[in-house]
PDB file of C-alpha atoms in Angstrom:
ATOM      1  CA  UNK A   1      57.318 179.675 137.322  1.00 72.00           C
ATOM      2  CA  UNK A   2      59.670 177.715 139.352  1.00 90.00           C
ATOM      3  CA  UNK A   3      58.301 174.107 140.848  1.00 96.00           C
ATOM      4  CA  UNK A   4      58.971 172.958 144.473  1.00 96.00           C
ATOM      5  CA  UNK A   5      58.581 170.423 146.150  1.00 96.00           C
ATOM      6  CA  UNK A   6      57.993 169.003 150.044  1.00 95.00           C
ATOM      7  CA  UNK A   7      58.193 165.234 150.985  1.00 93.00           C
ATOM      8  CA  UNK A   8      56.228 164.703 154.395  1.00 93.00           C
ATOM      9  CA  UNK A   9      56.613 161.829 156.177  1.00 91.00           C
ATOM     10  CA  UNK A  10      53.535 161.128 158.726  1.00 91.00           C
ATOM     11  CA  UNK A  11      54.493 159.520 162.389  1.00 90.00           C
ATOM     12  CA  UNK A  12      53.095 158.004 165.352  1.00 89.00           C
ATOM     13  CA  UNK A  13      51.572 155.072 167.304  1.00 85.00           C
ATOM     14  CA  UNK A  14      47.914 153.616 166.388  1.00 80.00           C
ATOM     15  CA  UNK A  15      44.715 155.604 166.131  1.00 83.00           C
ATOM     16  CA  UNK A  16      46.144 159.007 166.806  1.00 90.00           C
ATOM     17  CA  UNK A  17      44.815 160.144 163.010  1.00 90.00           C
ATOM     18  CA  UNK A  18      47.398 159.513 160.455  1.00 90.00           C
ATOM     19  CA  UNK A  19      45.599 158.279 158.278  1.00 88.00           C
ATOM     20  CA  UNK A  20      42.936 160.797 158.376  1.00 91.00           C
ATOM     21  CA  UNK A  21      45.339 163.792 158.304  1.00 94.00           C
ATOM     22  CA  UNK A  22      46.918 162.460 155.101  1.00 92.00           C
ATOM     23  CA  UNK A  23      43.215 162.179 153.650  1.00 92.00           C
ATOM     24  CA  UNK A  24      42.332 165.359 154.918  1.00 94.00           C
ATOM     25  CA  UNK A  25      45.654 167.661 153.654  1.00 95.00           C
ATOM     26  CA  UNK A  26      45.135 165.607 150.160  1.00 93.00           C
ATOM     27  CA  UNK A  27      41.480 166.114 149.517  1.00 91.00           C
ATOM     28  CA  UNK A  28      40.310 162.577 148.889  1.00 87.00           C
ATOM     29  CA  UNK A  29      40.333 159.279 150.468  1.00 85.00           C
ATOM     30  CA  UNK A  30      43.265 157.650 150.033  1.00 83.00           C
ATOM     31  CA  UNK A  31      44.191 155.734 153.418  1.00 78.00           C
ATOM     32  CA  UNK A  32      41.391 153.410 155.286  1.00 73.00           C
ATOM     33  CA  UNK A  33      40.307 154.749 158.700  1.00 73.00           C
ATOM     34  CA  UNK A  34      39.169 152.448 161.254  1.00 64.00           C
ATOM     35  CA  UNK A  35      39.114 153.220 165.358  1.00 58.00           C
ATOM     36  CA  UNK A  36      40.892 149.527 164.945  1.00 53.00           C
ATOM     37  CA  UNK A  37      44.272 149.213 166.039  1.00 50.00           C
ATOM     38  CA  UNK A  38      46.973 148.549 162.513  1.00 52.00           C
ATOM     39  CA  UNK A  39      44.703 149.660 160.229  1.00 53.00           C
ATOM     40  CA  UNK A  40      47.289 150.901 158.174  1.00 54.00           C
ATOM     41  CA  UNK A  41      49.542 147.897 157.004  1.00 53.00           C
ATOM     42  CA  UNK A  42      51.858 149.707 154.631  1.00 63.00           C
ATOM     43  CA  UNK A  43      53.802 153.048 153.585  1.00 74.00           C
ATOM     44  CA  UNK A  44      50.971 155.073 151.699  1.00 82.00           C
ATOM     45  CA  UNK A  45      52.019 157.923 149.503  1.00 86.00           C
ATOM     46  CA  UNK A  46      49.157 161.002 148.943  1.00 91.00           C
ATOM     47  CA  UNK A  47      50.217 163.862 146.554  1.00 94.00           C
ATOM     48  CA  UNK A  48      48.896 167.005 146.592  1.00 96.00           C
ATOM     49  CA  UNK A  49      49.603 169.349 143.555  1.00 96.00           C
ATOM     50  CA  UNK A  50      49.218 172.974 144.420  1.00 94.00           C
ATOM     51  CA  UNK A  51      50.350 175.587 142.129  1.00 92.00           C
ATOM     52  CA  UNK A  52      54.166 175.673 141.763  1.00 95.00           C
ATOM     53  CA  UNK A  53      54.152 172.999 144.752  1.00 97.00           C
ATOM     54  CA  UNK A  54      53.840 169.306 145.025  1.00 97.00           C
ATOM     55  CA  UNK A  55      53.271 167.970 148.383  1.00 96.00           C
ATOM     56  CA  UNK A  56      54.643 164.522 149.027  1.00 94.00           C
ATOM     57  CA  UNK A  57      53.018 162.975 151.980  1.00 93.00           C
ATOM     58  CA  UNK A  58      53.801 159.256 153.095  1.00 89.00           C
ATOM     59  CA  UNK A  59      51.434 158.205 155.729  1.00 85.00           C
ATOM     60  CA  UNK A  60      52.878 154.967 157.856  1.00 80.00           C
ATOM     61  CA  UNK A  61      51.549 152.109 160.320  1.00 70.00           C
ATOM     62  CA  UNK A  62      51.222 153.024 163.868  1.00 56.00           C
ATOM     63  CA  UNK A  63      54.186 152.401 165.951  1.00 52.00           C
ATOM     64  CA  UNK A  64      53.596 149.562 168.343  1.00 42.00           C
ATOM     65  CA  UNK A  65      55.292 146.279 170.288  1.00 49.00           C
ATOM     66  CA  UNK A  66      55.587 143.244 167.209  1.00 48.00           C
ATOM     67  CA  UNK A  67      53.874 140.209 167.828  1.00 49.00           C
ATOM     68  CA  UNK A  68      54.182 138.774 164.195  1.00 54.00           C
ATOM     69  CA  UNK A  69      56.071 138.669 161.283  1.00 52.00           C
ATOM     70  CA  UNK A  70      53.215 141.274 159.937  1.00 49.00           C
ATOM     71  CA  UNK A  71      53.936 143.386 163.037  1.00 52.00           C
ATOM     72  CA  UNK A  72      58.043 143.210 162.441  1.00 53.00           C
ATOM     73  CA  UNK A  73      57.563 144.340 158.694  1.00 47.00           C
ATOM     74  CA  UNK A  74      55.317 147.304 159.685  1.00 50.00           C
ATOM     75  CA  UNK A  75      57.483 148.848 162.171  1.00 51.00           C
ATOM     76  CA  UNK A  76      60.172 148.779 159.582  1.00 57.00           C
ATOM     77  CA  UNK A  77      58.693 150.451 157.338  1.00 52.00           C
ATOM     78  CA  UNK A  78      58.246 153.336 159.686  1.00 53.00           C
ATOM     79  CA  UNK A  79      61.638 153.380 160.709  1.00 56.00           C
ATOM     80  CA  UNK A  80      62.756 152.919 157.044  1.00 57.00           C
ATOM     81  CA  UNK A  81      60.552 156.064 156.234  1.00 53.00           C
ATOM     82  CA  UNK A  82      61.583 158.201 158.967  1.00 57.00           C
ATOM     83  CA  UNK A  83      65.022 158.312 157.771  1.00 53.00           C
ATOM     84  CA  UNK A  84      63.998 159.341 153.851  1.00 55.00           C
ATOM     85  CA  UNK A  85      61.791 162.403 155.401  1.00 59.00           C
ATOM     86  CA  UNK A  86      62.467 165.746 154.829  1.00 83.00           C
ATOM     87  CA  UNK A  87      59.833 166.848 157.203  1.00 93.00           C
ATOM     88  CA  UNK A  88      58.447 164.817 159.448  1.00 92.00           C
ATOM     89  CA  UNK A  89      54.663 165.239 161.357  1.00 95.00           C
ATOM     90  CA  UNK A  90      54.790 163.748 164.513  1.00 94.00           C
ATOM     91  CA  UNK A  91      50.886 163.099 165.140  1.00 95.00           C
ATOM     92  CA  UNK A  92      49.882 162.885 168.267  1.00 94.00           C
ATOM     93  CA  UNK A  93      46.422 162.196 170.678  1.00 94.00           C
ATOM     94  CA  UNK A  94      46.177 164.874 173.528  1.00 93.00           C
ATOM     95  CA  UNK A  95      43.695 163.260 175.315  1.00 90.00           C
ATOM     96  CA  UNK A  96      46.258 160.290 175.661  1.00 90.00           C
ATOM     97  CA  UNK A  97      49.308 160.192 177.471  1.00 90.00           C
ATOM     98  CA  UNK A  98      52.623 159.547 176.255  1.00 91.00           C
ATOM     99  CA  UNK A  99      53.333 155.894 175.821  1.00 88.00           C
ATOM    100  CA  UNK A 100      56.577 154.329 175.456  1.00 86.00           C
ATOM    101  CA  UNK A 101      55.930 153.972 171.419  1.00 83.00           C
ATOM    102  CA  UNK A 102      56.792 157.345 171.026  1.00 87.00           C
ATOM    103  CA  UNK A 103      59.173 158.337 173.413  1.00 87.00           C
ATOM    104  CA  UNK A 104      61.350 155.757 171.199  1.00 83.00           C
ATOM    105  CA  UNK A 105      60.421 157.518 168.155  1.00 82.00           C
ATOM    106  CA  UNK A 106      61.412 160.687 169.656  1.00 83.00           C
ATOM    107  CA  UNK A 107      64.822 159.449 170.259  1.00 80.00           C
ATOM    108  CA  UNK A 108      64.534 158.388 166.400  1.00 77.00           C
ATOM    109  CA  UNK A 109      64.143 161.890 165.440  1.00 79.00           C
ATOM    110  CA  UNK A 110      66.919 163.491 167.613  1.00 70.00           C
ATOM    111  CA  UNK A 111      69.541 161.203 165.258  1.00 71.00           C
ATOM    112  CA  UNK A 112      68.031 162.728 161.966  1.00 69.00           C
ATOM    113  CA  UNK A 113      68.555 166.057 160.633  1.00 76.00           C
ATOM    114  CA  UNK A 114      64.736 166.260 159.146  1.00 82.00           C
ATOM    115  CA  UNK A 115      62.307 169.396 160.318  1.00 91.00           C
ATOM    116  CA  UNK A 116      59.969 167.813 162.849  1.00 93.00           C
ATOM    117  CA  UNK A 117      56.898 169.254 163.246  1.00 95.00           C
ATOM    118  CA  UNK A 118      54.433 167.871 166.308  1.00 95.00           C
ATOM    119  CA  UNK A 119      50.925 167.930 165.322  1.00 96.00           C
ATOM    120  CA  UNK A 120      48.538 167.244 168.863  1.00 96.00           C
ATOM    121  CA  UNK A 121      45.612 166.398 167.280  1.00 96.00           C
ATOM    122  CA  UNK A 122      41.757 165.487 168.680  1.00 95.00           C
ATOM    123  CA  UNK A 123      41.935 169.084 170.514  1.00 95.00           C
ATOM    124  CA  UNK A 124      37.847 168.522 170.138  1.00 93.00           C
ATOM    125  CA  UNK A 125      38.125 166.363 172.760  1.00 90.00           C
ATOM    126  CA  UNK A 126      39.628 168.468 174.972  1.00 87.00           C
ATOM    127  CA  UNK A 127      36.753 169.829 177.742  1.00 80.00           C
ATOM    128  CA  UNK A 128      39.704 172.261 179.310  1.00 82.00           C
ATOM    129  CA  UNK A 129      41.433 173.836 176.394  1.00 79.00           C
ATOM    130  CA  UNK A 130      44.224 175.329 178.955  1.00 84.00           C
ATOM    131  CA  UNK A 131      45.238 171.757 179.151  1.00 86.00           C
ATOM    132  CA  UNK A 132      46.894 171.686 176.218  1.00 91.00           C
ATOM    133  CA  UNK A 133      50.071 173.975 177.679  1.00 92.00           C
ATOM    134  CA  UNK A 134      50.816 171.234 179.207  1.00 92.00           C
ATOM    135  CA  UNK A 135      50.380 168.878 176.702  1.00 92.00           C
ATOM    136  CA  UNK A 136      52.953 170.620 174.766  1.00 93.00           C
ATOM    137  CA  UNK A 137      55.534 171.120 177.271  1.00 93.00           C
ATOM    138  CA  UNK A 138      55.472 167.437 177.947  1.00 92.00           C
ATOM    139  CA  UNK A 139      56.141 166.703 174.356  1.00 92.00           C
ATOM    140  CA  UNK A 140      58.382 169.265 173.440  1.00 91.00           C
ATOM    141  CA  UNK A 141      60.862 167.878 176.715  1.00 91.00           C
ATOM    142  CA  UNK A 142      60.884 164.901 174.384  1.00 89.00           C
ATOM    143  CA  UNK A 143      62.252 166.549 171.479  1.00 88.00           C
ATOM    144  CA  UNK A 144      63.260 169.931 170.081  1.00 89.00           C
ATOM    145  CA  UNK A 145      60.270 170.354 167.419  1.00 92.00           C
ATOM    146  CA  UNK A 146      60.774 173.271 164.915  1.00 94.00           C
ATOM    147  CA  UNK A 147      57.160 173.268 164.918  1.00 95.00           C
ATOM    148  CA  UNK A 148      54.057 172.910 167.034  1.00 95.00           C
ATOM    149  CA  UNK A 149      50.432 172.724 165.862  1.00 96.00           C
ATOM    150  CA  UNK A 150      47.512 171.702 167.580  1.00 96.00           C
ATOM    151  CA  UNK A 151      44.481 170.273 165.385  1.00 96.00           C
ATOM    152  CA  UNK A 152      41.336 168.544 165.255  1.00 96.00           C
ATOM    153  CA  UNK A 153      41.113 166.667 161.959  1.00 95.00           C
ATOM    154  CA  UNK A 154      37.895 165.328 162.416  1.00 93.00           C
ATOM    155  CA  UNK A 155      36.405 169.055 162.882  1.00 94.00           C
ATOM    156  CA  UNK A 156      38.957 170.718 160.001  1.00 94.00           C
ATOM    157  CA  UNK A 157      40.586 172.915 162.581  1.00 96.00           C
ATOM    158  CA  UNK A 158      44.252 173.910 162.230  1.00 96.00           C
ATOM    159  CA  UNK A 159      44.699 172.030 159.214  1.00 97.00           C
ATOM    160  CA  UNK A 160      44.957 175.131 157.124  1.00 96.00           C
ATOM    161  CA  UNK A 161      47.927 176.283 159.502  1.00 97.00           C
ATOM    162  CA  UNK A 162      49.753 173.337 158.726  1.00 97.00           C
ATOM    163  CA  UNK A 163      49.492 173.368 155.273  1.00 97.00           C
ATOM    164  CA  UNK A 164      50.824 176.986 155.325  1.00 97.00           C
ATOM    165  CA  UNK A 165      54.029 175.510 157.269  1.00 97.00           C
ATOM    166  CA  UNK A 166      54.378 172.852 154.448  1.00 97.00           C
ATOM    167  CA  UNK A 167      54.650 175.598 151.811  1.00 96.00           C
ATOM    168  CA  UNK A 168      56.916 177.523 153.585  1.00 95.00           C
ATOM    169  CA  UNK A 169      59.295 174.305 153.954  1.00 95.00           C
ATOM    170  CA  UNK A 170      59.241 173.453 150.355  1.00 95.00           C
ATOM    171  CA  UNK A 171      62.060 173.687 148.304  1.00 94.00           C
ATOM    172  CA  UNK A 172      63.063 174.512 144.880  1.00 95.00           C
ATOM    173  CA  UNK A 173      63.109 171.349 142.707  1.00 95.00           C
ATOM    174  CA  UNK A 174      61.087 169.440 140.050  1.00 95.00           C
ATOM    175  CA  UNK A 175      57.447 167.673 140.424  1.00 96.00           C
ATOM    176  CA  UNK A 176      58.179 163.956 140.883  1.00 93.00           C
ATOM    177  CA  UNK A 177      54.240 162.995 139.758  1.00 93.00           C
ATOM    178  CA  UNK A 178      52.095 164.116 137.317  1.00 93.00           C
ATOM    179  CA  UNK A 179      50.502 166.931 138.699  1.00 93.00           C
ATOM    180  CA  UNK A 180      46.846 165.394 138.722  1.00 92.00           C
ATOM    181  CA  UNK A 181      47.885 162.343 140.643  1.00 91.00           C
ATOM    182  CA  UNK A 182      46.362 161.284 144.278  1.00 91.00           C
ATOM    183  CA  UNK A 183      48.638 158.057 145.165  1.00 89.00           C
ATOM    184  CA  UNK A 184      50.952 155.969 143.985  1.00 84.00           C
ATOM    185  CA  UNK A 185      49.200 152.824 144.975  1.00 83.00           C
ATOM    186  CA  UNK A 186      47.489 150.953 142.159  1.00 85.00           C
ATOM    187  CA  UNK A 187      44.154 150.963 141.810  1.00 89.00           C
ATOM    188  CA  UNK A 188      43.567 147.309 143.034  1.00 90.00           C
ATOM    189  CA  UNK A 189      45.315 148.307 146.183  1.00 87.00           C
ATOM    190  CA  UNK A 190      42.799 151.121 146.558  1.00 88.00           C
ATOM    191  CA  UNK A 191      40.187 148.854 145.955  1.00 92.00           C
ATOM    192  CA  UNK A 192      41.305 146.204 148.331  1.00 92.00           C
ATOM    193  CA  UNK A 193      42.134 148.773 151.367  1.00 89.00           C
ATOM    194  CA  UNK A 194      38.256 150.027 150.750  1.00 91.00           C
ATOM    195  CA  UNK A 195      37.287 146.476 151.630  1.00 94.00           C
ATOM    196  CA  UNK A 196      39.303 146.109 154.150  1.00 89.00           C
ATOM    197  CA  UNK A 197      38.129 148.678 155.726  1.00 89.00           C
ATOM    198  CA  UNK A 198      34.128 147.893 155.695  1.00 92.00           C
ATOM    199  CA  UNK A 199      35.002 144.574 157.181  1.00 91.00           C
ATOM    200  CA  UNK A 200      37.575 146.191 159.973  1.00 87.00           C
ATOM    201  CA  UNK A 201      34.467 148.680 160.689  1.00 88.00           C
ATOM    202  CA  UNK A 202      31.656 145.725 160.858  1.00 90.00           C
ATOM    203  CA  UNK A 203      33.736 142.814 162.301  1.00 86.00           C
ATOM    204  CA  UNK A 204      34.133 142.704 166.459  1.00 75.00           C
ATOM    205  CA  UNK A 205      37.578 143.482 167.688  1.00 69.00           C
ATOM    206  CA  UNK A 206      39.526 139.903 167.666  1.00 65.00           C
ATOM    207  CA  UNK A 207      39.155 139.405 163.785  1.00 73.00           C
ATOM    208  CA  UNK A 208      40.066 142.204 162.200  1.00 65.00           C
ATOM    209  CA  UNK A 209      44.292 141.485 162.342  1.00 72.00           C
ATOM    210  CA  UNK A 210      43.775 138.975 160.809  1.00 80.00           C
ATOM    211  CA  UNK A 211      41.812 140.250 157.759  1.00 86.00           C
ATOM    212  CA  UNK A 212      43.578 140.528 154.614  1.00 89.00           C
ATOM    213  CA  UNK A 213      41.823 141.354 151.107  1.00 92.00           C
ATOM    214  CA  UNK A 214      42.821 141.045 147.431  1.00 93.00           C
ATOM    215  CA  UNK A 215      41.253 141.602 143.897  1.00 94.00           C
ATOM    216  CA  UNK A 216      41.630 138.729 142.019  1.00 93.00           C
ATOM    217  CA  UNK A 217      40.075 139.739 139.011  1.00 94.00           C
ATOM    218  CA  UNK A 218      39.001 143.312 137.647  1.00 94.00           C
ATOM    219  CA  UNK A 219      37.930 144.278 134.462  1.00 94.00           C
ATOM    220  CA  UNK A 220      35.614 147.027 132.346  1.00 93.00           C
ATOM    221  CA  UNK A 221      32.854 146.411 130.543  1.00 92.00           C
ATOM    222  CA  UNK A 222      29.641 147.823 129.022  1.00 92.00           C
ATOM    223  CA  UNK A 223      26.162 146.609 130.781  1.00 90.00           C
ATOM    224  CA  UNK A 224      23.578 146.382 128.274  1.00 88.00           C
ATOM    225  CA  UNK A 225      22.023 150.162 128.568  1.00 88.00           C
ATOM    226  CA  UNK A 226      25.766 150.571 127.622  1.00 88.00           C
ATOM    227  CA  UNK A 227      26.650 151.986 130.860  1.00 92.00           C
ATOM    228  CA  UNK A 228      30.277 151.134 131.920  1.00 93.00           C
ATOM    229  CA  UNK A 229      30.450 148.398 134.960  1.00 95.00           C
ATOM    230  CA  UNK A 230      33.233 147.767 136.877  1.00 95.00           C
ATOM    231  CA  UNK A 231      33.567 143.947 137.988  1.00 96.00           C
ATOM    232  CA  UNK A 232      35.813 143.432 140.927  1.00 97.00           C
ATOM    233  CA  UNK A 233      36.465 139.889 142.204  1.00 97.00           C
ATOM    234  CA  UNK A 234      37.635 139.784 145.951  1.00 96.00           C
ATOM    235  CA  UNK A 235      39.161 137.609 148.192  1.00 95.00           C
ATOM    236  CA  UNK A 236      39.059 138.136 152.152  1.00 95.00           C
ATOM    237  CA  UNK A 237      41.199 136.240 153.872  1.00 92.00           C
ATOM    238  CA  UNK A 238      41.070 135.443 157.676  1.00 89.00           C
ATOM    239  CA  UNK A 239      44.016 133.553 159.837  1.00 88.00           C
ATOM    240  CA  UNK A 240      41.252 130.382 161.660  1.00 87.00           C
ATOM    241  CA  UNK A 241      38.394 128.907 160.070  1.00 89.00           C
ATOM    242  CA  UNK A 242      36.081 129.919 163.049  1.00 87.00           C
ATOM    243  CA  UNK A 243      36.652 133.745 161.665  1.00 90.00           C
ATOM    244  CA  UNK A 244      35.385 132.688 158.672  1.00 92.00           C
ATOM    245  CA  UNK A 245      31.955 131.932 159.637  1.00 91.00           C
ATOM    246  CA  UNK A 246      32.166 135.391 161.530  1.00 91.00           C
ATOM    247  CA  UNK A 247      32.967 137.347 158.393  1.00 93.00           C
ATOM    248  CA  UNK A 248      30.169 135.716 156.344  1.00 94.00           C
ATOM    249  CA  UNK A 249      27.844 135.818 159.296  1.00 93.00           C
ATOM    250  CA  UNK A 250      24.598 134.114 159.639  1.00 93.00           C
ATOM    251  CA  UNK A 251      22.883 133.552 156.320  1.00 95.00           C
ATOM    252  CA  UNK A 252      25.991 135.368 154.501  1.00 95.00           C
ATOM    253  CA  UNK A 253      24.776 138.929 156.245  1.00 95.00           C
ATOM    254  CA  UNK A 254      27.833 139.820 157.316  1.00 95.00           C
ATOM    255  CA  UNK A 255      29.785 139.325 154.220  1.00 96.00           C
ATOM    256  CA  UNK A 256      26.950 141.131 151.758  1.00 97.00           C
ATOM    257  CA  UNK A 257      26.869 144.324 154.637  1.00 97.00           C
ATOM    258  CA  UNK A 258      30.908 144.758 154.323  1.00 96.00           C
ATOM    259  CA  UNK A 259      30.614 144.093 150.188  1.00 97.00           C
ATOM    260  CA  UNK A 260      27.505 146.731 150.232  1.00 97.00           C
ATOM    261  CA  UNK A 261      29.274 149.581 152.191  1.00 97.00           C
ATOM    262  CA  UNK A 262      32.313 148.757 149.943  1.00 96.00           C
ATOM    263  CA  UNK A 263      30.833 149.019 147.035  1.00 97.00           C
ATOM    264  CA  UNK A 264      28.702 152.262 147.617  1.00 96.00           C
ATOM    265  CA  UNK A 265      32.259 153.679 148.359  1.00 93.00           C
ATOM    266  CA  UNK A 266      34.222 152.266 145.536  1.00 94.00           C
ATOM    267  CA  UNK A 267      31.789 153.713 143.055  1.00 94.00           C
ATOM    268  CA  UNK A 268      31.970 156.892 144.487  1.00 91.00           C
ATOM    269  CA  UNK A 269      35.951 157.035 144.505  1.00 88.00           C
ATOM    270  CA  UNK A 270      36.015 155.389 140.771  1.00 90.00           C
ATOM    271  CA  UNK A 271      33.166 157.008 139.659  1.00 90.00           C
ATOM    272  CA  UNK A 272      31.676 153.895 137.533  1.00 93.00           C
ATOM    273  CA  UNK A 273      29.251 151.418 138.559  1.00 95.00           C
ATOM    274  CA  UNK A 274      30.477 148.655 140.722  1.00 96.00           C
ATOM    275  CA  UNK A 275      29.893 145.108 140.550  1.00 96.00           C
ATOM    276  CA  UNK A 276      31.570 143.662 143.285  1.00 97.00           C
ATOM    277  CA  UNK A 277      32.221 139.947 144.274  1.00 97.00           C
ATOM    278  CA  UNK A 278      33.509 139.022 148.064  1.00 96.00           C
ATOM    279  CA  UNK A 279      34.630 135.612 149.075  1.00 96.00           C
ATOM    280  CA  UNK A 280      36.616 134.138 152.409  1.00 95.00           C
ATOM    281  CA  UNK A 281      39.137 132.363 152.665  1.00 93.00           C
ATOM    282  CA  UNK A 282      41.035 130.740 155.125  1.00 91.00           C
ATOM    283  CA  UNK A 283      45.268 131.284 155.165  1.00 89.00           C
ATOM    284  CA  UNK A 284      46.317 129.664 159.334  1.00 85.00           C
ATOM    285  CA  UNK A 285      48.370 132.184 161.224  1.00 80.00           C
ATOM    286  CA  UNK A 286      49.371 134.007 157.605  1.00 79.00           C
ATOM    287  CA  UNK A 287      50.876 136.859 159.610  1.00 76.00           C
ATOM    288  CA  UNK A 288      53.133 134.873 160.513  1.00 78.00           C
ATOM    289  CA  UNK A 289      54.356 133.456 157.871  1.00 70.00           C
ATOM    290  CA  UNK A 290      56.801 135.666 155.223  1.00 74.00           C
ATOM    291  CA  UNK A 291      55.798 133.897 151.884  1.00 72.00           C
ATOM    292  CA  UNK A 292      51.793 134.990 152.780  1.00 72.00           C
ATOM    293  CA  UNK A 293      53.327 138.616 153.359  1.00 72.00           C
ATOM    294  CA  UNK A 294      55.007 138.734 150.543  1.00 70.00           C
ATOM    295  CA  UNK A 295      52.351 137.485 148.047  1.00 71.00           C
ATOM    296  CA  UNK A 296      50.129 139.827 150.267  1.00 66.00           C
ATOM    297  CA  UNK A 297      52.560 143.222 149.095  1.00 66.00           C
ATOM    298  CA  UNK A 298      52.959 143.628 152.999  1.00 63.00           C
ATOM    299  CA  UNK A 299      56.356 143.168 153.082  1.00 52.00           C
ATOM    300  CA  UNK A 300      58.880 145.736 153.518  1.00 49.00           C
ATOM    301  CA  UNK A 301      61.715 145.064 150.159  1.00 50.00           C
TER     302      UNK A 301
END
């Protein structure tokens, strides 16, 4: 049996469901979701192993205007990814209208030679489905997309369509993973995008961009009934000591809600028990500032 192979990049501006399309076409929870604008920082590759095929999918921050160092590294890594694509999903909200964001990356894709396929997605929230023609043609005078597929990933509708396109686009060539893996990102990445996550969810909107989290320490061991514990160290760091009081909230509530939901969700992905350890710290204005980036894995190489 011959392999093949499809590499997928995934486009667009913030909260238009990247991140939960790439979750959804892989089958597991790779990629934090938040409503939050930025929630994805970073390029984020998913695999998906089916049969002779491996699906390559590399999910990317929301396109938007930078107002930080932070913000100038994540928009480069979305332009940097757009030109390694092979096929490219433009994802898009139909109940919003065009914005600026992506009439740029529009123009992006009309320099490449990669298949572009426009995915309007949140169709659930459309009360006049005839609405959508229109929808369409705006887009599609943007760009000339080989494909168009309206979806609602929240309700699992369409999805199935565009994972039929996706075969059809792959091409002959060898599995670059081991067919059984999810991501490439290690596993304290995983672990600290989890976090992340709970506290982006929980926290009110001016704190969360600044929020950064890392896993300090992590090792395995056996609990007494000889059950295997996991103990995760982690460090959440916020840009102004004022957010830090806001993150541990009043009589540490805050801080022991996000490390609750976290953990319920990290033993669930890792299937061990969890023994997990939060505490905040303060970096001033760290998006800002390249070394903090860097020693964060936010920056683009």
């Amino acid at each position: 049996m011959k392999t093949k192979n499809a590499f997928i990049t995934i486009v667009g501006k913030a909260n238009v469901g990247k991140s939960s399309l790439l979750n959804a076409l892989v089958g597991e929870k790779i990629a934090a979701v938040s409503s939050k604008p930025q929630t994805t920082r970073t390029k984020i590759t998913g695999v998906l192993t089916k049969d002779e095929t491996q699906f390559v999918f590399m999910d990317t921050p929301g396109v938007h205007k930078s107002h930080t160092k932070l913000s100038e590294h994540m928009n480069k890594a979305v332009a940097e990814t757009i030109s390694d694509g092979e096929i490219i999903l433009f994802v898009t909200d139909c109940s919003k209208k065009i914005s600026e964001a992506e009439k740029k990356l529009a123009e992006n894709f009309r320099k490449g030679k990669s298949k572009l396929i426009l995915i309007i997605n949140k169709i659930d929230l459309l009360g006049d489905k005839s609405k959508l023609v229109d929808v369409i043609a705006e887009y599609s005078s943007l760009c000339n997309f080989d494909e168009v597929i309206p979806v609602s990933v929240n309700e699992n509708d369409g999805l199935d369509i565009v994972m039929d396109i996706l075969s059809k686009s792959a091409v002959e060539g060898p599995h670059f993973f081991p067919d059984e893996t999810l991501t490439d990102q290690p596993e304290k990445v995983l672990m600290a995008e989890i976090i992340r996550e709970k506290a982006l969810n929980n926290l009110s909107d001016e704190i969360p961009h600044g929020i950064a989290v890392t896993i300090e320490e992590l090792k395995e061991r056996d609990n007494k009934s000889g059950e295997g514990v996991l103990d995760i160290s982690a460090y959440i760091y916020c840009e102004r000591e004022s957010h830090k009081g806001i993150v541990i909230g009043k009589n540490g509530r805050m801080l022991k809600k996000i490390g609750a939901e976290a953990r319920i969700e990290l033993e669930e992905f890792f299937q061990i028990k969890v023994n997990l350890q939060c505490w905040v710290k303060v970096k001033e204005g760290w998006r800002n500032r390249e070394g903090i980036i860097k020693n964060f894995g936010l920056s683009v190489k």
